[in-house]
Short mmCIF file of C-alpha atoms in Angstrom, two decimals:
data_model
loop_
_atom_site.label_atom_id
_atom_site.label_comp_id
_atom_site.label_asym_id
_atom_site.label_seq_id
_atom_site.Cartn_x
_atom_site.Cartn_y
_atom_site.Cartn_z
CA MET J 29 -29.00 11.19 -2.42
CA PHE J 30 -26.18 13.66 -1.80
CA LYS J 31 -26.72 16.85 -3.76
CA GLY J 32 -24.90 16.94 -7.08
CA LEU J 33 -23.60 13.38 -7.05
CA LYS J 34 -24.35 11.70 -10.37
CA PRO J 35 -23.52 8.31 -11.86
CA ILE J 36 -20.63 8.08 -14.30
CA GLN J 37 -20.16 5.92 -17.37
CA TYR J 38 -17.57 3.20 -16.86
CA ALA J 39 -17.06 -0.04 -18.77
CA GLY J 40 -20.24 0.52 -20.75
CA ARG J 41 -22.59 1.05 -17.82
CA GLU J 42 -23.65 3.62 -15.27
CA VAL J 43 -21.96 3.30 -11.90
CA TRP J 44 -21.74 5.48 -8.84
CA PRO J 45 -18.48 7.48 -8.73
CA LEU J 46 -17.52 5.53 -5.62
CA ILE J 47 -14.54 3.20 -5.84
CA GLU J 48 -13.50 0.63 -3.28
CA GLY J 49 -9.76 0.96 -2.77
CA GLY J 50 -7.89 -2.30 -3.35
CA LYS J 51 -5.93 -3.39 -0.30
CA GLY J 52 -3.41 -6.22 -0.28
CA VAL J 53 -2.56 -8.63 1.11
CA SER J 54 -6.08 -10.14 1.27
CA ALA J 55 -7.70 -7.12 2.93
CA THR J 56 -9.94 -6.62 -0.11
CA ASN J 57 -11.29 -9.78 -1.68
CA HIS J 58 -14.21 -11.14 -3.69
CA ALA J 59 -16.74 -10.71 -0.88
CA SER J 60 -16.13 -7.02 -0.36
CA SER J 61 -15.47 -6.04 -3.97
CA GLY J 62 -18.36 -8.09 -5.34
CA ALA J 63 -20.73 -6.53 -2.83
CA TRP J 64 -19.41 -3.04 -3.63
CA ALA J 65 -20.12 -3.60 -7.33
CA ALA J 66 -23.54 -5.06 -6.54
CA ALA J 67 -24.30 -1.82 -4.68
CA GLY J 68 -23.61 0.08 -7.90
CA GLY J 69 -20.02 1.18 -7.39
CA ILE J 70 -16.65 -0.03 -8.65
CA GLY J 71 -15.35 -2.87 -6.51
CA THR J 72 -11.65 -3.62 -6.48
CA VAL J 73 -10.12 -7.05 -6.01
CA SER J 74 -6.61 -6.88 -4.62
CA ALA J 75 -4.42 -9.00 -6.88
CA VAL J 76 -1.49 -8.76 -4.48
CA ASN J 77 -0.98 -12.38 -3.38
CA ALA J 78 -4.68 -12.96 -2.98
CA ASP J 79 -6.08 -16.09 -1.36
CA SER J 80 -6.99 -19.11 -3.44
CA TYR J 81 -9.17 -22.01 -2.27
CA ASP J 82 -9.24 -25.79 -2.19
CA GLU J 83 -12.17 -27.92 -3.35
CA ASP J 84 -13.92 -27.43 0.00
CA GLY J 85 -13.61 -23.66 -0.14
CA ASN J 86 -10.84 -23.42 2.45
CA VAL J 87 -8.03 -20.90 2.00
CA ILE J 88 -4.87 -22.56 0.71
CA PRO J 89 -1.92 -21.49 2.89
CA GLN J 90 0.88 -19.93 0.86
CA VAL J 91 3.77 -22.18 1.87
CA TYR J 92 7.06 -21.86 0.01
CA GLU J 93 9.05 -25.01 -0.68
CA GLY J 94 11.72 -23.69 -3.05
CA ARG J 95 15.33 -23.87 -1.90
CA THR J 96 16.37 -20.62 -3.60
CA ARG J 97 14.84 -17.17 -3.68
CA THR J 98 14.22 -17.43 -7.40
CA ASP J 99 12.37 -20.73 -6.90
CA ARG J 100 10.23 -19.20 -4.16
CA HIS J 101 9.64 -16.11 -6.29
CA GLN J 102 8.11 -18.27 -9.02
CA GLU J 103 5.94 -19.97 -6.40
CA LEU J 104 4.80 -16.52 -5.27
CA ILE J 105 3.82 -15.55 -8.83
CA ASP J 106 1.88 -18.79 -9.22
CA TYR J 107 0.06 -18.23 -5.93
CA ALA J 108 -0.70 -14.63 -6.94
CA ILE J 109 -2.22 -15.59 -10.28
CA GLU J 110 -4.31 -18.45 -8.90
CA GLY J 111 -5.51 -16.31 -6.01
CA ALA J 112 -6.46 -13.29 -8.08
CA VAL J 113 -8.30 -15.41 -10.66
CA ALA J 114 -10.29 -17.11 -7.89
CA GLN J 115 -11.15 -13.75 -6.33
CA VAL J 116 -12.22 -12.16 -9.62
CA GLU J 117 -14.45 -15.08 -10.56
CA ARG J 118 -16.21 -15.01 -7.19
CA ALA J 119 -16.52 -11.22 -7.20
CA HIS J 120 -18.00 -11.27 -10.70
CA GLU J 121 -20.62 -13.75 -9.57
CA ILE J 122 -21.55 -11.72 -6.48
CA ALA J 123 -21.81 -8.49 -8.51
CA GLY J 124 -24.52 -10.05 -10.63
CA GLY J 125 -23.96 -7.76 -13.59
CA LYS J 126 -24.11 -4.56 -11.52
CA GLY J 127 -21.38 -1.99 -11.03
CA ALA J 128 -17.91 -3.01 -12.17
CA ILE J 129 -14.95 -5.04 -10.94
CA ASN J 130 -11.39 -3.74 -11.12
CA ILE J 131 -8.21 -5.38 -9.94
CA ASN J 132 -5.41 -3.62 -8.13
CA VAL J 133 -1.69 -4.38 -8.24
CA LEU J 134 1.45 -2.67 -6.99
CA TRP J 135 3.91 -1.97 -9.78
CA GLU J 136 6.75 -2.58 -7.34
CA MET J 137 5.49 -6.00 -6.30
CA GLY J 138 7.61 -8.91 -7.44
CA GLY J 139 6.61 -10.21 -10.87
CA ALA J 140 3.93 -7.52 -11.35
CA GLU J 141 3.81 -7.87 -15.13
CA ALA J 142 3.74 -11.66 -15.04
CA VAL J 143 0.88 -11.54 -12.54
CA LEU J 144 -1.11 -9.06 -14.61
CA HIS J 145 -0.74 -11.13 -17.76
CA GLY J 146 -1.61 -14.34 -15.93
CA VAL J 147 -4.73 -12.90 -14.31
CA LEU J 148 -6.10 -10.90 -17.25
CA GLU J 149 -5.62 -13.81 -19.65
CA ARG J 150 -7.87 -15.99 -17.49
CA THR J 151 -10.52 -13.42 -16.48
CA LYS J 152 -11.53 -11.93 -19.82
CA GLY J 153 -14.91 -10.21 -19.66
CA LYS J 154 -14.87 -10.14 -15.86
CA VAL J 155 -12.34 -7.39 -15.12
CA ALA J 156 -13.22 -3.86 -16.21
CA GLY J 157 -9.96 -2.15 -15.33
CA VAL J 158 -6.64 -2.22 -13.49
CA THR J 159 -5.60 0.27 -10.84
CA CYS J 160 -1.89 0.39 -10.25
CA GLY J 161 0.48 2.49 -8.19
CA ALA J 162 3.47 2.09 -5.87
CA GLY J 163 5.96 3.01 -8.54
CA MET J 164 5.80 4.33 -12.10
CA PRO J 165 3.68 1.78 -14.01
CA TYR J 166 4.63 2.96 -17.48
CA ARG J 167 3.81 -0.38 -19.13
CA LEU J 168 0.31 -0.50 -17.64
CA SER J 169 -1.35 1.00 -20.72
CA GLU J 170 0.38 -1.48 -23.02
CA ILE J 171 -0.82 -4.42 -20.92
CA ALA J 172 -4.34 -2.99 -20.67
CA LYS J 173 -4.53 -2.65 -24.46
CA GLN J 174 -3.53 -6.29 -24.92
CA TYR J 175 -6.56 -7.43 -22.90
CA GLY J 176 -9.03 -4.66 -23.70
CA VAL J 177 -9.42 -3.34 -20.15
CA TYR J 178 -9.17 0.15 -18.72
CA TYR J 179 -6.10 1.32 -16.85
CA LEU J 180 -6.28 3.65 -13.85
CA PRO J 181 -2.83 4.81 -12.75
CA ILE J 182 -2.42 5.87 -9.13
CA VAL J 183 -0.31 9.00 -8.74
CA SER J 184 0.38 11.53 -6.02
CA SER J 185 1.15 14.51 -8.25
CA GLY J 186 0.43 15.96 -11.65
CA ARG J 187 4.13 15.71 -12.46
CA ALA J 188 4.09 11.95 -11.99
CA PHE J 189 1.11 11.54 -14.31
CA ARG J 190 2.69 13.78 -16.95
CA ALA J 191 5.81 11.60 -16.97
CA LEU J 192 3.70 8.47 -17.47
CA TRP J 193 1.61 10.10 -20.19
CA LYS J 194 4.59 11.39 -22.13
CA ARG J 195 6.45 8.10 -21.92
CA ALA J 196 3.67 5.63 -22.68
CA TYR J 197 0.04 6.45 -21.93
CA HIS J 198 -0.43 8.86 -24.85
CA LYS J 199 -0.21 5.81 -27.11
CA VAL J 200 -3.35 4.26 -25.54
CA PRO J 201 -5.58 7.24 -24.67
CA GLU J 202 -8.83 5.39 -25.37
CA LEU J 203 -8.41 3.01 -22.42
CA LEU J 204 -7.51 5.56 -19.76
CA GLY J 205 -10.39 4.88 -17.36
CA ALA J 206 -9.49 7.43 -14.69
CA VAL J 207 -6.52 8.92 -12.91
CA VAL J 208 -6.40 8.17 -9.19
CA TYR J 209 -4.91 10.97 -7.11
CA GLU J 210 -3.74 9.32 -3.90
CA ASP J 211 -2.99 11.99 -1.34
CA PRO J 212 0.32 11.12 0.34
CA TRP J 213 -0.59 12.78 3.64
CA LEU J 214 -4.08 11.28 3.93
CA ALA J 215 -4.16 7.85 2.29
CA GLY J 216 -3.40 4.56 3.97
CA GLY J 217 -0.80 2.13 2.69
CA HIS J 218 1.99 3.09 0.30
CA ASN J 219 1.99 6.45 -1.44
CA GLY J 220 4.05 8.52 -3.85
CA LEU J 221 5.44 11.22 -1.57
CA SER J 222 8.49 12.59 -3.35
CA ASN J 223 11.84 13.65 -1.93
CA ALA J 224 10.90 17.25 -2.69
CA GLU J 225 7.90 17.10 -0.37
CA ASP J 226 7.94 17.29 3.42
CA PRO J 227 6.17 14.37 5.14
CA THR J 228 5.55 16.61 8.17
CA LYS J 229 3.87 19.39 6.17
CA PRO J 230 0.62 18.21 4.57
CA GLU J 231 -0.56 20.11 1.52
CA ASP J 232 -4.14 20.92 0.61
CA PRO J 233 -5.24 18.32 -1.96
CA PHE J 234 -7.46 20.73 -3.93
CA PRO J 235 -4.68 22.71 -5.68
CA ARG J 236 -2.76 19.49 -6.31
CA VAL J 237 -5.77 17.90 -8.01
CA LYS J 238 -6.49 21.13 -9.88
CA GLN J 239 -2.92 21.08 -11.16
CA LEU J 240 -3.36 17.45 -12.23
CA ARG J 241 -6.50 18.37 -14.19
CA GLU J 242 -4.74 21.31 -15.83
CA MET J 243 -1.94 19.00 -16.88
CA MET J 244 -4.44 16.50 -18.29
CA ARG J 245 -6.17 19.26 -20.24
CA LYS J 246 -2.88 20.40 -21.76
CA GLU J 247 -2.41 16.85 -23.07
CA GLY J 248 -5.90 16.89 -24.63
CA ILE J 249 -7.49 14.54 -22.09
CA SER J 250 -11.23 15.08 -21.75
CA ASP J 251 -12.78 16.32 -18.50
CA ASP J 252 -15.02 13.27 -18.76
CA ILE J 253 -12.06 11.14 -17.65
CA PRO J 254 -12.54 11.23 -13.87
CA ILE J 255 -9.90 12.11 -11.35
CA VAL J 256 -10.44 9.84 -8.36
CA MET J 257 -9.75 11.47 -5.01
CA ALA J 258 -8.20 8.84 -2.74
CA GLY J 259 -7.13 9.45 0.83
CA GLY J 260 -9.01 11.03 3.71
CA VAL J 261 -12.43 10.54 2.10
CA TRP J 262 -15.05 9.73 4.72
CA PHE J 263 -18.11 12.00 4.47
CA LEU J 264 -19.02 13.13 0.94
CA ARG J 265 -20.40 16.34 2.45
CA ASP J 266 -16.81 17.31 3.26
CA TRP J 267 -16.09 17.28 -0.47
CA ASN J 268 -19.14 19.22 -1.62
CA ASP J 269 -17.01 21.93 -3.25
CA TRP J 270 -15.31 19.31 -5.42
CA ILE J 271 -18.49 18.04 -7.06
CA ASP J 272 -19.49 19.87 -10.26
CA ASN J 273 -16.44 22.10 -9.92
CA ASP J 274 -15.25 23.43 -13.29
CA ASP J 275 -11.66 23.59 -12.05
CA LEU J 276 -11.57 19.87 -11.41
CA GLY J 277 -13.73 18.31 -14.10
CA LYS J 278 -15.34 14.97 -13.37
CA ILE J 279 -14.50 13.70 -9.89
CA ALA J 280 -14.94 10.29 -8.27
CA PHE J 281 -14.07 9.19 -4.76
CA GLN J 282 -12.13 6.19 -3.50
CA TYR J 283 -12.76 4.57 -0.13
CA GLY J 284 -9.96 2.42 1.21
CA THR J 285 -10.18 2.43 4.99
CA ARG J 286 -13.94 2.66 5.49
CA PRO J 287 -14.81 -0.65 3.73
CA LEU J 288 -12.53 -2.52 6.15
CA LEU J 289 -15.32 -2.42 8.73
CA THR J 290 -18.18 -4.17 6.98
CA LYS J 291 -19.75 -7.59 7.35
CA GLU J 292 -18.27 -8.68 4.01
CA SER J 293 -14.79 -7.36 4.78
CA PRO J 294 -12.43 -10.36 4.90
CA ILE J 295 -10.15 -9.04 7.64
CA PRO J 296 -10.33 -10.90 10.98
CA ASP J 297 -12.62 -9.65 13.75
CA ILE J 298 -9.65 -8.85 16.00
CA TRP J 299 -8.42 -6.42 13.33
CA LYS J 300 -11.91 -4.93 12.94
CA ASP J 301 -12.06 -4.41 16.71
CA GLU J 302 -8.78 -2.48 16.62
CA LEU J 303 -10.17 -0.12 13.98
CA THR J 304 -12.80 1.12 16.41
CA LYS J 305 -10.12 2.13 18.94
CA ILE J 306 -8.10 4.41 16.67
CA GLU J 307 -7.75 7.99 17.88
CA GLU J 308 -6.98 11.03 15.75
CA GLY J 309 -3.23 11.11 15.19
CA ASP J 310 -2.77 7.37 15.70
CA VAL J 311 -1.84 6.79 12.04
CA LEU J 312 1.81 7.40 11.17
CA LEU J 313 3.30 8.38 7.82
CA HIS J 314 6.60 6.50 7.88
CA LYS J 315 9.38 5.11 5.71
CA PHE J 316 10.07 1.69 7.22
CA SER J 317 8.59 -0.21 4.26
CA PRO J 318 11.13 -2.33 2.35
CA THR J 319 9.77 -0.80 -0.86
CA GLY J 320 11.51 2.47 0.00
CA PHE J 321 8.19 4.31 -0.32
CA TYR J 322 6.45 6.24 2.39
CA SER J 323 3.35 4.56 3.76
CA SER J 324 0.76 5.11 6.48
CA ALA J 325 -0.17 2.64 9.18
CA VAL J 326 -1.46 2.55 12.75
CA LYS J 327 1.15 3.34 15.41
CA ASN J 328 0.84 -0.04 17.11
CA PRO J 329 3.59 -1.91 19.03
CA PHE J 330 4.92 -3.34 15.75
CA LEU J 331 5.48 0.09 14.24
CA ARG J 332 6.81 1.52 17.49
CA SER J 333 9.37 -1.31 17.64
CA LEU J 334 10.62 -0.28 14.19
CA GLN J 335 10.81 3.33 15.37
CA GLY J 336 12.78 2.24 18.42
CA ARG J 337 15.14 0.15 16.31
CA SER J 338 16.01 3.11 14.10
CA GLU J 339 16.42 5.36 17.13
CA ARG J 340 19.00 2.92 18.53
CA GLN J 341 21.32 3.75 15.65
CA ILE J 342 24.82 5.21 15.46
CA PRO J 343 27.23 5.91 12.58
CA PHE J 344 30.58 4.14 12.52
CA SER J 345 33.85 3.97 10.62
CA THR J 346 36.16 1.01 10.08
CA GLU J 347 39.12 3.12 11.10
CA LYS J 348 39.82 5.98 13.47
CA ALA J 349 38.84 9.20 11.70
CA GLY J 350 37.17 12.53 12.43
CA GLU J 351 34.68 12.26 15.30
CA HIS J 352 35.04 8.48 15.31
CA THR J 353 37.76 8.33 17.94
CA HIS J 354 36.56 5.51 20.20
CA GLN J 355 36.47 1.78 19.57
CA LEU J 356 33.04 0.24 20.02
CA ASP J 357 33.18 -2.43 22.73
CA VAL J 358 29.57 -3.66 22.80
CA GLY J 359 27.31 -5.34 20.22
CA VAL J 360 30.03 -6.20 17.73
CA LYS J 361 32.86 -8.64 17.24
CA GLY J 362 36.29 -7.34 16.28
CA LYS J 363 37.97 -3.99 16.68
CA ASN J 364 37.19 -2.28 13.38
CA PHE J 365 34.24 -0.25 14.64
CA TRP J 366 35.05 3.34 15.52
CA VAL J 367 32.36 5.69 16.85
CA ALA J 368 31.98 9.10 18.45
CA ALA J 369 32.44 9.35 22.21
CA GLY J 370 28.78 10.16 22.86
CA ASP J 371 27.63 7.30 20.65
CA LEU J 372 29.83 4.88 22.58
CA LEU J 373 28.02 5.86 25.78
CA ARG J 374 24.63 5.41 24.10
CA ALA J 375 25.63 2.00 22.75
CA ARG J 376 26.70 0.86 26.21
CA GLU J 377 23.37 2.04 27.61
CA TRP J 378 21.43 0.10 24.97
CA ASP J 379 23.57 -2.95 25.67
CA GLY J 380 22.63 -2.72 29.33
CA GLN J 381 18.95 -2.63 28.35
CA GLY J 382 19.25 -5.96 26.52
CA PHE J 383 19.92 -4.66 23.00
CA THR J 384 23.20 -6.51 22.86
CA THR J 385 23.60 -7.11 19.12
CA ALA J 386 24.57 -4.49 16.55
CA LEU J 387 23.61 -4.97 12.90
CA LYS J 388 25.10 -3.08 9.98
CA THR J 389 22.88 -0.99 7.70
CA PRO J 390 23.57 0.08 4.09
CA ASP J 391 24.27 3.60 5.38
CA ASN J 392 27.35 2.79 7.47
CA THR J 393 25.41 2.80 10.69
CA LEU J 394 24.70 0.19 13.33
CA VAL J 395 21.33 -0.55 14.91
CA PHE J 396 21.10 -2.28 18.26
CA VAL J 397 18.62 -5.13 18.71
CA THR J 398 17.99 -7.99 21.10
CA PRO J 399 19.34 -11.45 20.23
CA GLU J 400 15.76 -12.54 19.58
CA GLU J 401 15.20 -9.67 17.15
CA ARG J 402 18.45 -10.50 15.37
CA ALA J 403 17.39 -14.12 14.92
CA MET J 404 13.99 -13.07 13.54
CA ILE J 405 15.52 -10.52 11.16
CA ARG J 406 18.07 -12.98 9.80
CA LYS J 407 15.47 -15.74 9.37
CA ASP J 408 13.03 -13.45 7.58
CA GLN J 409 15.79 -12.25 5.26
CA ALA J 410 16.85 -15.83 4.51
CA ASP J 411 13.22 -16.88 3.86
CA CYS J 412 12.66 -14.09 1.30
CA MET J 413 10.28 -15.17 -1.46
CA GLY J 414 10.80 -12.13 -3.66
CA CYS J 415 7.50 -10.34 -3.11
CA LEU J 416 8.89 -6.99 -4.29
CA SER J 417 10.71 -5.91 -7.42
CA HIS J 418 13.33 -4.33 -5.13
CA CYS J 419 13.45 -5.14 -1.42
CA ALA J 420 15.59 -3.06 0.94
CA PHE J 421 15.11 -5.55 3.79
CA SER J 422 16.50 -8.61 1.97
CA SER J 423 18.39 -6.95 -0.95
CA TRP J 424 16.28 -9.03 -3.38
CA LYS J 425 15.63 -7.82 -6.95
CA ASP J 426 13.27 -9.66 -9.30
CA HIS J 427 15.43 -9.47 -12.43
CA ASP J 428 19.00 -9.57 -13.76
CA ASN J 429 21.20 -10.96 -10.97
CA TYR J 430 18.38 -10.93 -8.37
CA SER J 431 20.24 -8.62 -6.00
CA THR J 432 20.03 -4.89 -5.39
CA GLY J 433 23.75 -4.91 -4.68
CA ARG J 434 23.19 -3.22 -1.34
CA LEU J 435 23.50 -4.58 2.16
CA ALA J 436 20.21 -5.97 3.48
CA ASP J 437 18.67 -3.35 5.78
CA PRO J 438 17.72 -4.49 9.31
CA ARG J 439 15.76 -1.27 9.91
CA SER J 440 12.97 -2.60 7.72
CA PHE J 441 10.95 -5.85 7.85
CA CYS J 442 9.40 -8.63 5.75
CA ILE J 443 6.23 -6.95 4.53
CA GLN J 444 4.80 -10.10 2.91
CA LYS J 445 5.05 -12.02 6.18
CA SER J 446 3.47 -9.24 8.22
CA LEU J 447 0.58 -8.52 5.85
CA GLN J 448 -0.19 -12.21 5.40
CA ASN J 449 -0.14 -12.66 9.17
CA ILE J 450 -2.51 -9.82 10.03
CA ALA J 451 -4.90 -10.76 7.21
CA HIS J 452 -5.19 -14.32 8.47
CA GLY J 453 -5.75 -13.85 12.18
CA ALA J 454 -2.42 -12.94 13.78
CA ASP J 455 -2.20 -10.31 16.50
CA PRO J 456 -2.78 -6.84 14.94
CA HIS J 457 -0.49 -5.33 17.57
CA GLU J 458 2.46 -7.35 16.29
CA ASN J 459 2.02 -6.74 12.57
CA LEU J 460 1.75 -3.90 10.10
CA MET J 461 -1.76 -2.45 10.22
CA PHE J 462 -2.29 -0.15 7.25
CA ALA J 463 -4.95 2.55 7.64
CA GLY J 464 -5.76 5.97 6.26
CA HIS J 465 -5.49 9.07 8.40
CA ALA J 466 -9.28 9.42 8.67
CA ALA J 467 -9.59 6.03 10.43
CA TYR J 468 -10.31 7.74 13.76
CA ASN J 469 -13.81 8.35 12.41
CA PHE J 470 -14.69 4.74 13.19
CA LYS J 471 -14.73 5.85 16.82
CA THR J 472 -16.53 9.18 16.34
CA ASP J 473 -18.98 8.56 13.46
CA PRO J 474 -22.43 7.82 14.97
CA PHE J 475 -23.05 5.37 12.13
CA TYR J 476 -20.85 2.89 14.01
CA SER J 477 -22.29 3.52 17.46
CA ASN J 478 -23.10 0.58 19.73
CA GLY J 479 -20.70 -1.62 17.79
CA PHE J 480 -22.69 -1.47 14.55
CA VAL J 481 -20.96 -3.12 11.59
CA PRO J 482 -22.76 -2.43 8.28
CA THR J 483 -23.02 -4.54 5.19
CA VAL J 484 -21.31 -3.09 2.13
CA LYS J 485 -24.73 -2.14 0.74
CA GLU J 486 -25.60 -0.31 3.95
CA LEU J 487 -22.25 1.49 3.84
CA VAL J 488 -22.65 2.58 0.20
CA ASP J 489 -26.19 3.75 0.89
CA ARG J 490 -24.90 5.75 3.85
CA ILE J 491 -22.12 7.32 1.78
CA LEU J 492 -24.64 8.33 -0.87
CA THR J 493 -26.50 10.45 1.73
CA GLY J 494 -23.35 12.53 2.24
CA ASP J 495 -22.50 10.76 5.51
#
């Protein structure tokens, strides 16, 4: 047992302060979360469009038949509820009364509140708490109170938590289960990096978490409410100074990337194989997600293609003005595209390389793509099923008039399509592969030598040694 690590009280029982990070779509399911709880920790079912099953136990493909986006959006909500309920029920059975089961949702996912209500109504007594980030989930405490479960907001700064507390959470203090600090420079997936912070200049998490605790104390929140450190956590021994530290209060640790490589992990073997090849520096903090948030993923061909697309970008005007003195003669139809002289030369060069189509962005720029890319982008935008509350890629919005009012952005991509694809066996090189920045440890940690893939129990036992 790692020195100083003690169980915590959660949902009426003792559990290890080790939380499995919820990862959607379908990268964390009943098998992994149930096993994590059975090992004495807090397992987390991803309720982000989780898989549901037919009578024979086969995954039901999420096929959308609706003719309109709003029709498909309702189908998506129905799939999400059915899938999450199926996952929770199976996870609860696997846990066998040990540990605890949480669910995880993204506040910015389409129909988040409807999904939460639908799942929690049908899983009473089986879900201990809800973790929620990717946005400002100010109604999370209200929903948690309705169903008698804990809420665990995911934030990336003390300022964000203070805003949530002042607006809503102070009304339901008794169900605050923990506050998850997700480090924006270390964690995989989406994070809460603000416009005031520099994505290229990582900050030490310790003073940020200390500030979060100080803010919680000012609001009268007990030190017994854990702060969960999420992002970059691999070896507990690296966090020795955080345990039993009076500046931080009670601390727990969340593991998101490491549980991907276990026998129970639901991700395909071809994805697991790619994890073992990651080198230090191979994970990129980027802003291509249609959510508008920063996120971290492996720099694979898919991500590099998005980088290339944005690099093949020039500003334009619809009339001759300022530096825009030359008419664009490649990639566009019509004469109302004026660009700078140097940009005209670049556009002609891209055209010669096969990037012969220019697409408008919401920022009065053009990006150059191949005809095949254009066809894929337009099809994916047309097929939108409303998986986000606001989508930059398709200009979908899940309320009011169902449009963001902005031009659909071809610099982004359909995140639902890509995450569903990679989770169900598609080429990891050609899809978004989320990972935390410590993922290179799969290649260097001797625990995984000779291709060893542990069970969840073996992984938790290893973590508890400090390694």
